[in-house]
Structures are given as C-alpha cells and as structure tokens.
Amino acid sequence: MAIHLLGIRHHGPGSCRNVLNYLQELQPDLILVEGPAEAEALLACVENPQMTPRVALLAYQPDEPQNAVFYPFAEFSPEWQAMRYAVQNRIPFRFFDLPLIYSLALRAQKTSEQETETTAEVAEAGDPFDWLAHAAGFTDGESWWETMIEHRQEPADIFQAVQEAVTALREELPGHTSPRDLIREAWMRKMIRAAQKENFERIVVVCGAWHVPALDDMPKVKDDNELLKGLPKVKVECTWIPWTYDRLAFRSGYGAGIESPGWYHYLWHHPEDDGTLWVSRIASLLRQKNMDISVAHVIETVRLAQVTAALRDLPYPSLNEYNEAVTTVMGFGDDILLQIIKEELIISNRLGSVPDDVPKVPLLVDVEKIQKRLRVPFTAEIKELILDLRKPNDLERSIFFHRLQLLGIDWTILGRIDGKGTFKEKWTLYHKPEQIIQIIERAIWGNTVMEATQKYLLKQMGIECIYVVGTVKEQGAHAWNIVKCDDKYYQMDVTFGDPIFQENETGETLPHDLVNYEYLCCTDEEIFTDHQQDDFVPYPVCDSNDLEY
C-alpha cells in the first residue's frame, strides 16, 4: 500500500498538468482531495455539459447564511482535474478536509484572544515561499513558484522536490501554521488512516503544498484525536455557483488567489505556444482600441521576450518578460498599455456556468427565471442599461431591479438621467458571487421576488403579515396575505389586479396601464366573493375597512 502526496498550488496550469499526468501514469484506486466532505454529493455535476468552470462550491449555514465559504475552481485547478479524472474513470473519490459542519462552526465561534493574536502573527509573516524565492534570487514567492513549478519543462520528481522544500520551510517557520490549519491537518490524517484500513493499494492525496509535510510525518492517533475533541457543529448546505476570473485574482481578497488568471487560462489551453499567439491577442486587443499595431510589432515583441528570458537563464518567457517586451516595442517605453492588457487578457474576467438542476433556494430560482424572461442575466462585465418605462419589457425590468434593491441585493444600482422626462431610468448591473448569499439570506421572506419583497418591507415597517393559502374562482390554487395595521387585520391580494402578474399566470395579453387594487386592505366579506381560504389554518377575522384603498 502506497500513499502518494501531491503538493500543489490551488490554481496553476503547471501544477494541474503535473497532477493529471501523475494520475494517468499511476492509475490510483482512490483519490483524496483537499475539500469539504459535504460537497461529495455534488460531484456528479462535474461532468454535466452545462458545467463550465469558473465555478465555486458555496457552503453556508442555513439559519445564518452570511456564515458562508466559497471553494473556487478553474479549468487549471488541480483539484478540478482530479475530480474530472475520478468521475470519468469511475475511481473512488473523497474530499478529506475538515467537514464544513465543524469548519463553519469554528468560523462562527468567537475566537479567543490568544488565537486572534496567533492568526495575526501568521498573517504578518507573509508568504513563506518568499524565503525560497529570496534564496534563489527571485523577488517573491509568487514569481519563484511560477518559474520553478508552473513553467518547469521536466516535471520528474517535482512533487518530491516540493515536499522537501516545504518541509524545510515548516521546520524554519513553526509558527506560520495557524491553529485552524493544525485542526484541519489532524482531520486529513484521520481520513488517510481510514482509507489505509480499507486496503486501497494506490492512494493519491492532492492538497496544498503547505500541508504535505504534516501528512507525511504522522503523529500518534491519540494526539490527533485530542486536537479534534469537542469541535462545535452547525448545519450546512452546499451548492455550485458561477464564479469569475476577477474573483479568482489576489486583488479580490481571495486568500488563495493568483495574479493572472487569464494568463494561466492561456497557458493551460496552449502549452506549446512559443508566445506568438499570446502577443497576437495583445495586438488584436490594441487594434480594437484604434492603436496602430503591425505584424512587425508582434514579431519583435516575441523575439525580445525570448531573448530577455534567455539572458535571465529562464527556460522560456514568463508573463513578466512579455509585459516588458510589450512596453518596449508597442508602448515605446510607456507601460500604460499594460493597464488595458491586464483587464482584458491577464485577468480576462469571464463568468462560468452551472447546471440548472443544482440545489437552489426557491427565491434564487425565481430570480433566474425573471432574469431569463427579461434578458438580463448575470454577467462578468459591468453593464449599463437605459430603460424606457413606456416599453412593457423595460417597465418590468425596472420593477424587478427596484424590488432587488428593496431586498438589499446590490446587483443593480440606480443612476441619474439628464433631462426633464420621467420615463427613463439608468441602471448599472455588476454581478459579484456574494450576491448569491444575499439572495439566500432573503429567501426566508418568500419563494418569489414579489413575495419576498412584500414580506421583507412589511417586517421592516413593523407590520405583521400572514401568508394565506386558498383558491380563486376559475383560477384554482392561489395565495395572498392578511396584514395587521393599528391592531386590526385586513385582507390583501396585491397580485390580483396586476396585469403583468396575470399575464405570467394565464398567458393572456392585457393592457399594462389597467391596474386595480380591489383587494388592498379589504374585509373578509369583500374578498370572499371570489377567494376561498383553506380551512386547515385558523386565520384571523378581517372586518374593518378603515384602510381600504
């Protein structure tokens, strides 16, 4: 029985390719990957044609949705390729990190003063790979890892080399590992021991490079059990959500982020390119910006990058060399061009997609349904819309955007419009994955945007609202509300006179300017002419018409 420890960076084409090659050569009978066990139920989605990484596993505490964590994946994430390999080859696969029922509970738990200080010390220590970088003549750990690992031509024994390097680092920096990581590593060792007892012959472990020494040098079982004793627990739910390259970058605040996801995307898909394709894409982008870039510029830029790499004793140019060559040849020494290239190519913000049938709260399903009907989907780029409220579709968009704003979902921002007319609105749409959390938080107020907005506003105003289930003549099942104002109860069905709502329900086209509110704060007697409440709930009597519209 052999345990093969593959230490990786969570997002890197070189690490990813090395892992995939190792798996194909070894053909393991069990793959363990750093990730939460609760997500294993979602593993089948990896092979769904609708699943397009950039995606993330979203895990959250249902009764406290803001206590949430994301696990992002790109095509060049080693964990993603390990998942795909396992699913495609029907090989047993397990996430072996500390389960989220404990991890999120620890996250929510108020940390002690000692743990807070320890965490702060770890953060101040910076990237431990900076030590290796400085010893090798690099400016930082990021550039060292990219050159020595991601761009390495001969990957033989690369994982053994990474293990030896990180072992030396952990011996020199014993305080760099946080208390939470020590607990995680104890759980990882527990899972490895459990797998060993099941008589697997070739077990591959894919995890962050920093954890490898802790998984190779196993302490006593008793010591690990002591670390894991008495961990708090919470209920957890998981799903897949779309992600973006912008959120995969360091600048987003993502702890395991990378500097250049768009560049890594290019390296993953075009490993044999000598730089011509990359520089040609830069030239094409600059031409779109009305800049005069010729084929000669492309040729000279590629040559300069290759010569610079040779002078620096590099196997081939990194992004640094290409950026310097672009500045020299195309920018005539001015690096202003790099700002354009960074956003469009080096970051290359793109939005992934997930299958329609992944677990979702009903409110999110309704949001996506409305987005599809109104043709305003989530996009990676910032989008501006000018709405003409005289047009039915634009009016519906405006209502939808305003409702999201009332719910505190910050996808849409209302701007100012110049002019005297009141029939136009300017909206800016900017999607961030955290908005999914906001939708989940508001899901307790209703299964649809309309219902959630109504109940949320009523709660904010201190108005009691009761959900009523029943039927309507010639329509069938229907739902409406009873509200309490000034210690009196009133019947309220705000959708009954809404032509847009009725169109969606019946498919019948109605004039949008014919809106009536027949049942706005009315009595039982009035609404019972065509509404019938189900009798299994004792609803309060509504006999006042003091506030009737």
XYZ file of C-alpha atoms in Angstrom:
549
model
C 0.000 0.000 0.000
C 1.408 3.401 -1.032
C 0.343 6.954 -0.236
C 1.301 9.455 -2.948
C 1.291 13.058 -1.681
C 0.926 15.659 -4.439
C 1.568 19.150 -3.083
C 0.105 21.815 -5.339
C -0.901 25.435 -5.609
C -4.679 25.573 -5.769
C -4.764 27.292 -9.169
C -1.903 26.768 -11.606
C -1.629 25.180 -15.070
C 1.755 23.583 -14.344
C 0.630 22.024 -11.075
C -2.607 20.972 -12.764
C -0.830 19.303 -15.687
C 1.624 17.562 -13.336
C -1.236 16.153 -11.243
C -3.126 14.938 -14.311
C -0.015 13.267 -15.753
C 0.718 11.630 -12.403
C -2.827 10.252 -12.142
C -2.755 8.893 -15.696
C 0.584 7.180 -15.092
C -0.183 5.762 -11.633
C -3.880 4.905 -12.187
C -4.778 5.115 -8.467
C -7.647 3.222 -6.877
C -8.537 6.107 -4.507
C -8.145 9.884 -4.844
C -8.286 12.158 -1.795
C -8.570 15.890 -2.479
C -8.442 18.854 -0.108
C -12.077 19.908 0.128
C -15.205 19.515 2.294
C -16.824 16.082 2.569
C -20.307 17.623 2.287
C -19.597 18.528 -1.354
C -19.173 14.921 -2.494
C -22.920 14.724 -3.198
C -22.411 17.388 -5.889
C -19.543 15.590 -7.614
C -21.722 14.234 -10.451
C -22.249 17.812 -11.694
C -18.609 17.968 -12.765
C -19.386 16.050 -15.956
C -22.624 17.896 -16.729
C -22.340 19.686 -20.122
C -23.802 22.821 -18.524
C -20.937 22.990 -16.008
C -18.329 25.456 -17.239
C -15.579 26.403 -14.826
C -15.083 29.170 -13.492
C -17.342 27.806 -10.726
C -17.302 27.580 -6.952
C -18.699 25.356 -4.265
C -20.782 27.535 -1.982
C -21.328 26.232 1.537
C -23.428 28.112 4.059
C -25.225 27.770 7.378
C -28.971 27.773 6.515
C -30.035 29.638 9.654
C -27.108 32.109 9.316
C -26.424 32.345 5.553
C -23.796 35.047 5.999
C -21.621 32.353 7.632
C -20.527 31.011 4.277
C -17.426 29.916 2.413
C -16.535 29.583 -1.274
C -14.277 26.962 -2.907
C -13.485 28.324 -6.403
C -12.299 26.164 -9.305
C -10.959 26.956 -12.762
C -10.063 24.529 -15.547
C -6.445 24.836 -14.433
C -7.196 23.997 -10.788
C -5.539 20.652 -9.911
C -8.490 19.705 -7.708
C -10.896 20.231 -10.611
C -8.913 17.990 -12.945
C -8.581 15.366 -10.200
C -12.382 15.413 -9.794
C -12.932 15.054 -13.553
C -10.387 12.237 -13.777
C -12.082 10.354 -10.935
C -15.582 10.757 -12.412
C -14.519 9.865 -15.959
C -12.591 6.765 -14.856
C -15.043 5.663 -12.150
C -12.366 5.863 -9.463
C -13.420 6.331 -5.808
C -13.028 9.978 -4.835
C -13.256 11.692 -1.461
C -12.873 15.207 -0.127
C -10.799 14.753 3.021
C -10.561 18.219 4.571
C -12.248 19.116 7.862
C -16.025 18.821 7.262
C -17.892 22.083 6.994
C -20.157 21.237 9.918
C -17.072 21.834 12.068
C -15.264 24.354 9.874
C -18.160 26.820 9.685
C -18.881 26.369 13.378
C -15.280 27.287 14.177
C -15.574 30.236 11.824
C -18.686 31.489 13.616
C -17.351 30.835 17.074
C -15.864 33.801 18.873
C -12.097 33.252 18.839
C -10.052 33.608 21.972
C -7.588 36.453 22.378
C -4.687 34.016 22.081
C -5.966 32.553 18.788
C -6.608 36.030 17.369
C -3.061 37.062 18.188
C -1.667 33.869 16.670
C -3.644 34.396 13.464
C -2.409 37.970 13.246
C 1.189 36.777 13.656
C 0.710 34.266 10.831
C -0.694 36.971 8.552
C 2.189 39.320 9.350
C 4.719 36.615 8.471
C 3.678 36.866 4.817
C 4.170 34.218 2.142
C 6.603 31.560 3.451
C 7.669 30.842 -0.141
C 9.269 34.301 -0.156
C 12.141 32.668 1.759
C 12.777 30.204 -1.070
C 12.371 32.988 -3.612
C 14.984 35.231 -1.995
C 17.425 32.332 -1.672
C 17.020 31.618 -5.408
C 17.271 35.272 -6.475
C 13.550 35.922 -7.094
C 11.646 38.924 -5.806
C 8.775 36.991 -4.213
C 7.289 33.544 -3.688
C 4.743 34.024 -6.453
C 7.378 34.531 -9.171
C 9.514 31.705 -7.735
C 6.618 29.241 -7.811
C 5.568 30.250 -11.320
C 9.083 29.829 -12.740
C 10.170 26.739 -10.813
C 6.862 24.857 -10.730
C 4.299 26.182 -13.220
C 6.800 26.630 -16.093
C 9.012 23.667 -15.360
C 9.865 21.720 -18.533
C 10.895 18.473 -16.798
C 8.327 17.677 -14.086
C 10.042 14.443 -12.965
C 10.145 14.185 -9.144
C 8.526 17.626 -8.890
C 6.232 16.574 -6.045
C 9.128 15.109 -4.072
C 11.043 18.371 -4.548
C 8.046 20.427 -3.369
C 7.692 18.206 -0.301
C 11.358 18.620 0.640
C 11.215 22.394 0.168
C 8.057 22.834 2.235
C 9.365 20.505 4.940
C 12.396 22.774 5.316
C 10.137 25.841 5.434
C 7.882 24.396 8.135
C 10.912 23.480 10.230
C 12.204 27.065 9.953
C 8.766 28.667 10.428
C 6.945 26.529 13.018
C 4.650 29.403 13.980
C 3.382 30.027 10.456
C 0.739 27.272 10.591
C -2.470 28.635 12.145
C -4.366 26.780 14.908
C -7.212 26.179 12.455
C -4.829 24.573 9.940
C -3.453 22.291 12.656
C -7.011 21.053 13.280
C -7.589 20.601 9.540
C -4.383 18.599 9.160
C -5.341 16.359 12.091
C -8.621 15.576 10.307
C -6.814 14.957 6.993
C -4.549 12.411 8.718
C -7.628 10.776 10.223
C -9.121 10.349 6.753
C -5.870 8.939 5.344
C -5.702 6.379 8.160
C -9.320 5.384 7.464
C -8.519 4.890 3.763
C -5.484 2.764 4.620
C -7.694 0.410 6.625
C -9.862 -0.171 3.525
C -6.974 -1.882 1.720
C -6.631 0.510 -1.194
C -3.289 -0.117 -2.908
C -2.560 3.205 -4.625
C -3.904 6.255 -2.777
C -3.254 9.700 -4.248
C -3.590 12.757 -1.993
C -3.971 16.156 -3.720
C -3.603 19.065 -1.315
C -1.994 22.466 -0.831
C 1.797 22.143 -0.743
C 1.988 23.573 2.800
C 0.082 20.584 4.227
C 2.228 17.830 2.677
C 4.876 17.513 5.458
C 2.118 17.293 8.094
C 0.503 14.412 6.190
C 3.775 12.576 5.594
C 5.001 12.611 9.188
C 2.060 11.062 11.035
C 1.879 11.760 14.788
C 0.147 9.436 17.219
C -3.575 8.887 16.702
C -4.125 9.989 20.295
C -2.569 13.386 19.576
C -4.823 13.992 16.576
C -7.923 12.885 18.476
C -7.060 15.365 21.204
C -6.992 18.200 18.641
C -10.349 17.121 17.209
C -12.119 16.567 20.525
C -15.148 18.722 21.292
C -15.369 20.589 17.992
C -18.584 22.649 17.641
C -21.052 21.754 14.887
C -23.606 23.561 12.729
C -25.949 22.520 9.940
C -24.534 23.127 6.442
C -25.870 23.182 2.878
C -23.825 23.177 -0.337
C -24.359 24.082 -3.970
C -22.451 25.113 -7.091
C -22.478 28.745 -8.242
C -20.838 30.550 -11.206
C -17.535 32.265 -10.474
C -15.360 34.775 -12.309
C -11.652 35.140 -13.018
C -11.772 38.547 -11.370
C -12.820 36.866 -8.095
C -10.014 34.315 -8.557
C -7.403 37.075 -8.524
C -5.428 38.267 -5.495
C -6.924 41.744 -5.783
C -10.389 40.414 -4.867
C -9.101 39.488 -1.409
C -9.291 35.732 -2.116
C -6.632 34.129 0.103
C -5.512 31.507 -2.439
C -5.841 33.960 -5.313
C -3.430 34.328 -8.220
C -2.081 37.373 -10.043
C -3.080 36.467 -13.589
C -5.958 34.002 -14.131
C -6.354 34.972 -17.812
C -2.666 34.262 -18.442
C -3.000 30.889 -16.694
C -6.061 30.115 -18.835
C -3.906 30.724 -21.914
C -1.060 28.524 -20.574
C -3.489 25.702 -19.816
C -5.055 25.704 -23.277
C -1.898 26.484 -25.310
C 1.084 24.876 -23.542
C 3.101 24.523 -26.774
C 2.712 28.128 -27.964
C 6.011 29.999 -28.258
C 4.356 33.283 -27.347
C 3.160 34.195 -30.824
C -0.496 33.520 -30.007
C -0.335 35.481 -26.731
C 1.294 38.520 -28.323
C -1.079 38.295 -31.310
C -4.011 38.518 -28.906
C -2.444 41.591 -27.347
C -2.025 43.136 -30.793
C -5.647 42.350 -31.705
C -6.881 43.967 -28.488
C -4.836 47.111 -29.057
C -6.060 47.373 -32.653
C -9.627 47.291 -31.296
C -8.599 50.332 -29.230
C -7.625 52.085 -32.507
C -3.897 51.689 -31.977
C -1.559 51.144 -34.918
C -0.031 47.721 -34.212
C 1.566 45.792 -37.092
C 2.794 42.227 -37.615
C 6.320 43.576 -37.194
C 5.404 44.728 -33.682
C 4.261 41.178 -32.868
C 7.431 39.573 -34.216
C 9.749 41.971 -32.385
C 7.814 41.637 -29.121
C 8.044 37.830 -29.194
C 11.762 37.957 -30.032
C 12.531 40.455 -27.275
C 10.646 38.393 -24.676
C 12.524 35.238 -25.696
C 15.925 36.973 -25.617
C 15.170 38.525 -22.210
C 14.210 35.094 -20.844
C 17.470 33.599 -22.186
C 19.540 36.354 -20.580
C 17.795 35.615 -17.269
C 18.504 31.903 -17.665
C 14.806 31.043 -17.883
C 13.542 28.099 -19.982
C 11.069 30.399 -21.759
C 9.413 33.772 -21.164
C 7.074 34.317 -18.252
C 4.356 36.962 -18.136
C 6.959 39.389 -16.792
C 9.095 39.119 -19.924
C 6.095 39.549 -22.228
C 4.913 42.622 -20.304
C 8.351 44.202 -20.529
C 8.594 43.429 -24.254
C 5.123 44.902 -24.922
C 6.059 48.056 -23.016
C 9.277 48.439 -25.020
C 8.083 47.559 -28.534
C 4.403 48.509 -28.613
C 4.341 51.183 -25.902
C 7.692 52.786 -26.751
C 8.701 52.547 -23.097
C 5.341 53.644 -21.651
C 3.651 50.915 -19.590
C 0.169 52.477 -19.868
C -0.694 49.706 -22.345
C -0.384 47.154 -19.548
C -3.491 48.564 -17.857
C -5.573 47.723 -20.954
C -3.955 44.313 -21.338
C -4.330 43.480 -17.653
C -8.096 43.845 -17.530
C -8.856 42.254 -20.899
C -6.274 39.452 -21.110
C -4.192 38.981 -17.960
C -7.245 38.943 -15.668
C -9.658 38.233 -18.546
C -12.813 38.362 -16.487
C -15.182 35.576 -17.506
C -18.246 34.096 -15.844
C -18.699 30.343 -15.577
C -21.984 28.428 -15.592
C -23.581 25.660 -13.526
C -26.330 23.115 -14.346
C -29.934 24.176 -13.934
C -30.619 21.317 -11.520
C -28.035 22.162 -8.838
C -29.622 22.746 -5.415
C -31.020 26.278 -5.133
C -33.332 28.095 -2.766
C -36.701 28.891 -4.439
C -36.036 32.647 -4.366
C -32.849 32.199 -6.433
C -34.775 30.030 -8.898
C -37.339 32.827 -9.299
C -34.611 35.463 -9.738
C -33.011 33.411 -12.523
C -36.399 32.779 -14.142
C -37.137 36.525 -14.225
C -33.629 37.292 -15.492
C -34.092 34.865 -18.367
C -37.521 36.255 -19.302
C -36.339 39.868 -19.150
C -32.978 39.053 -20.815
C -30.835 40.482 -18.006
C -28.608 37.570 -16.875
C -25.661 37.817 -14.513
C -22.546 38.732 -16.499
C -18.878 39.085 -15.618
C -18.614 42.609 -17.001
C -20.228 45.766 -15.647
C -23.284 46.552 -17.757
C -25.257 49.790 -18.124
C -28.896 49.926 -19.206
C -31.106 52.876 -20.139
C -34.721 51.842 -19.605
C -37.692 53.445 -21.349
C -40.541 52.920 -18.893
C -43.100 53.327 -21.689
C -41.981 49.926 -23.013
C -43.502 46.905 -21.223
C -40.250 44.918 -21.026
C -38.280 47.885 -19.692
C -41.012 48.622 -17.157
C -40.831 45.029 -15.896
C -37.046 45.316 -15.681
C -37.384 48.476 -13.608
C -39.850 46.811 -11.216
C -37.522 43.817 -10.889
C -34.460 45.993 -10.218
C -36.295 48.116 -7.654
C -37.511 45.022 -5.823
C -33.970 43.652 -5.624
C -32.793 46.983 -4.234
C -35.548 46.925 -1.621
C -34.347 43.454 -0.608
C -30.787 44.770 -0.183
C -29.407 42.758 -3.126
C -26.800 45.073 -4.644
C -26.630 43.703 -8.207
C -28.396 46.780 -9.592
C -27.552 50.440 -8.944
C -29.912 53.242 -9.998
C -28.158 56.207 -11.615
C -29.105 59.708 -12.696
C -30.590 60.585 -16.075
C -30.202 64.066 -17.563
C -33.316 65.703 -18.977
C -36.803 66.644 -17.886
C -38.612 63.427 -18.754
C -39.572 60.941 -16.050
C -39.986 57.893 -18.261
C -36.307 56.885 -18.387
C -34.034 55.187 -15.845
C -30.332 54.413 -15.893
C -29.155 51.228 -14.190
C -25.687 49.759 -13.651
C -25.501 45.968 -13.288
C -22.456 44.421 -11.599
C -22.522 40.786 -10.513
C -20.498 39.511 -7.550
C -20.794 35.931 -6.224
C -21.589 37.319 -2.761
C -24.955 38.422 -4.150
C -25.985 34.754 -4.162
C -25.518 34.823 -0.382
C -27.695 37.944 -0.194
C -30.451 36.143 -2.128
C -30.170 33.111 0.166
C -30.433 35.404 3.212
C -33.644 36.939 1.848
C -35.130 33.538 0.920
C -36.740 33.279 4.369
C -39.154 36.045 3.314
C -40.645 34.262 0.320
C -40.211 31.922 -2.628
C -40.616 34.658 -5.248
C -39.112 38.122 -5.623
C -42.562 39.710 -5.288
C -43.497 37.784 -2.161
C -40.087 38.245 -0.507
C -40.082 41.993 -1.197
C -43.558 42.439 0.208
C -42.893 40.463 3.407
C -39.441 41.956 3.953
C -40.764 45.511 3.680
C -43.676 44.727 5.970
C -41.259 43.336 8.543
C -39.034 46.410 8.238
C -42.130 48.607 8.806
C -43.227 46.550 11.799
C -46.401 45.317 10.082
C -47.492 41.743 10.861
C -48.070 39.707 7.688
C -49.776 36.298 7.426
C -49.437 34.039 4.381
C -52.866 32.822 3.219
C -53.369 29.724 1.060
C -56.592 29.032 -0.821
C -58.281 29.113 -4.219
C -59.768 31.681 -6.611
C -62.828 31.045 -8.753
C -61.961 29.879 -12.298
C -58.213 30.067 -11.485
C -57.579 27.365 -8.883
C -54.852 27.465 -6.237
C -53.792 30.938 -5.142
C -52.035 32.667 -2.251
C -52.368 36.125 -0.739
C -51.901 37.852 2.631
C -53.550 39.166 5.759
C -51.819 42.176 7.337
C -52.205 43.768 10.741
C -52.246 47.568 10.986
C -53.234 49.544 14.085
C -54.352 46.310 15.827
C -56.783 45.431 13.010
C -56.472 42.713 10.364
C -57.020 43.322 6.623
C -57.143 41.084 3.572
C -54.550 41.951 0.901
C -54.004 40.428 -2.566
C -51.633 42.772 -4.392
C -51.189 40.468 -7.409
C -54.885 40.054 -8.186
C -55.161 43.308 -10.089
C -51.657 43.289 -11.584
C -51.813 42.725 -15.371
C -48.150 41.694 -15.578
C -48.649 39.016 -12.916
C -51.843 37.808 -14.571
C -50.089 37.549 -17.947
C -47.449 35.298 -16.386
C -50.155 33.173 -14.762
C -52.562 32.827 -17.702
C -50.554 33.740 -20.805
C -53.263 36.245 -21.747
C -52.035 39.637 -23.023
C -53.505 42.508 -21.007
C -53.081 46.307 -21.167
C -50.344 47.221 -18.693
C -51.973 50.516 -17.758
C -55.078 48.788 -16.350
C -54.002 48.195 -12.765
C -56.557 47.845 -9.984
C -56.200 47.128 -6.297
C -59.600 45.706 -5.459
C -58.215 43.760 -2.543
C -55.892 46.199 -0.795
C -56.730 46.247 2.937
C -60.293 44.962 2.486
C -62.653 42.800 4.564
C -63.313 39.058 4.504
C -66.770 39.738 3.033
C -65.317 41.572 0.044
C -62.529 39.161 -0.821
C -64.658 36.048 -0.306
C -66.712 36.936 -3.403
C -64.132 35.041 -5.461
C -61.425 33.948 -2.940
C -61.725 30.940 -0.640
C -59.310 30.370 2.251
C -58.233 26.804 3.108
C -59.802 25.843 6.401
C -56.866 23.939 7.953
C -55.414 27.216 9.313
C -57.380 29.449 11.775
C -56.942 32.811 10.050
C -57.910 35.980 11.974
C -61.174 37.757 11.114
C -60.860 40.798 8.845
C -63.910 43.023 9.337
C -62.501 46.545 9.140
C -62.430 48.733 6.023
C -60.695 51.691 7.698
C -57.638 51.427 5.432
C -59.311 50.116 2.286
C -57.799 51.528 -0.924
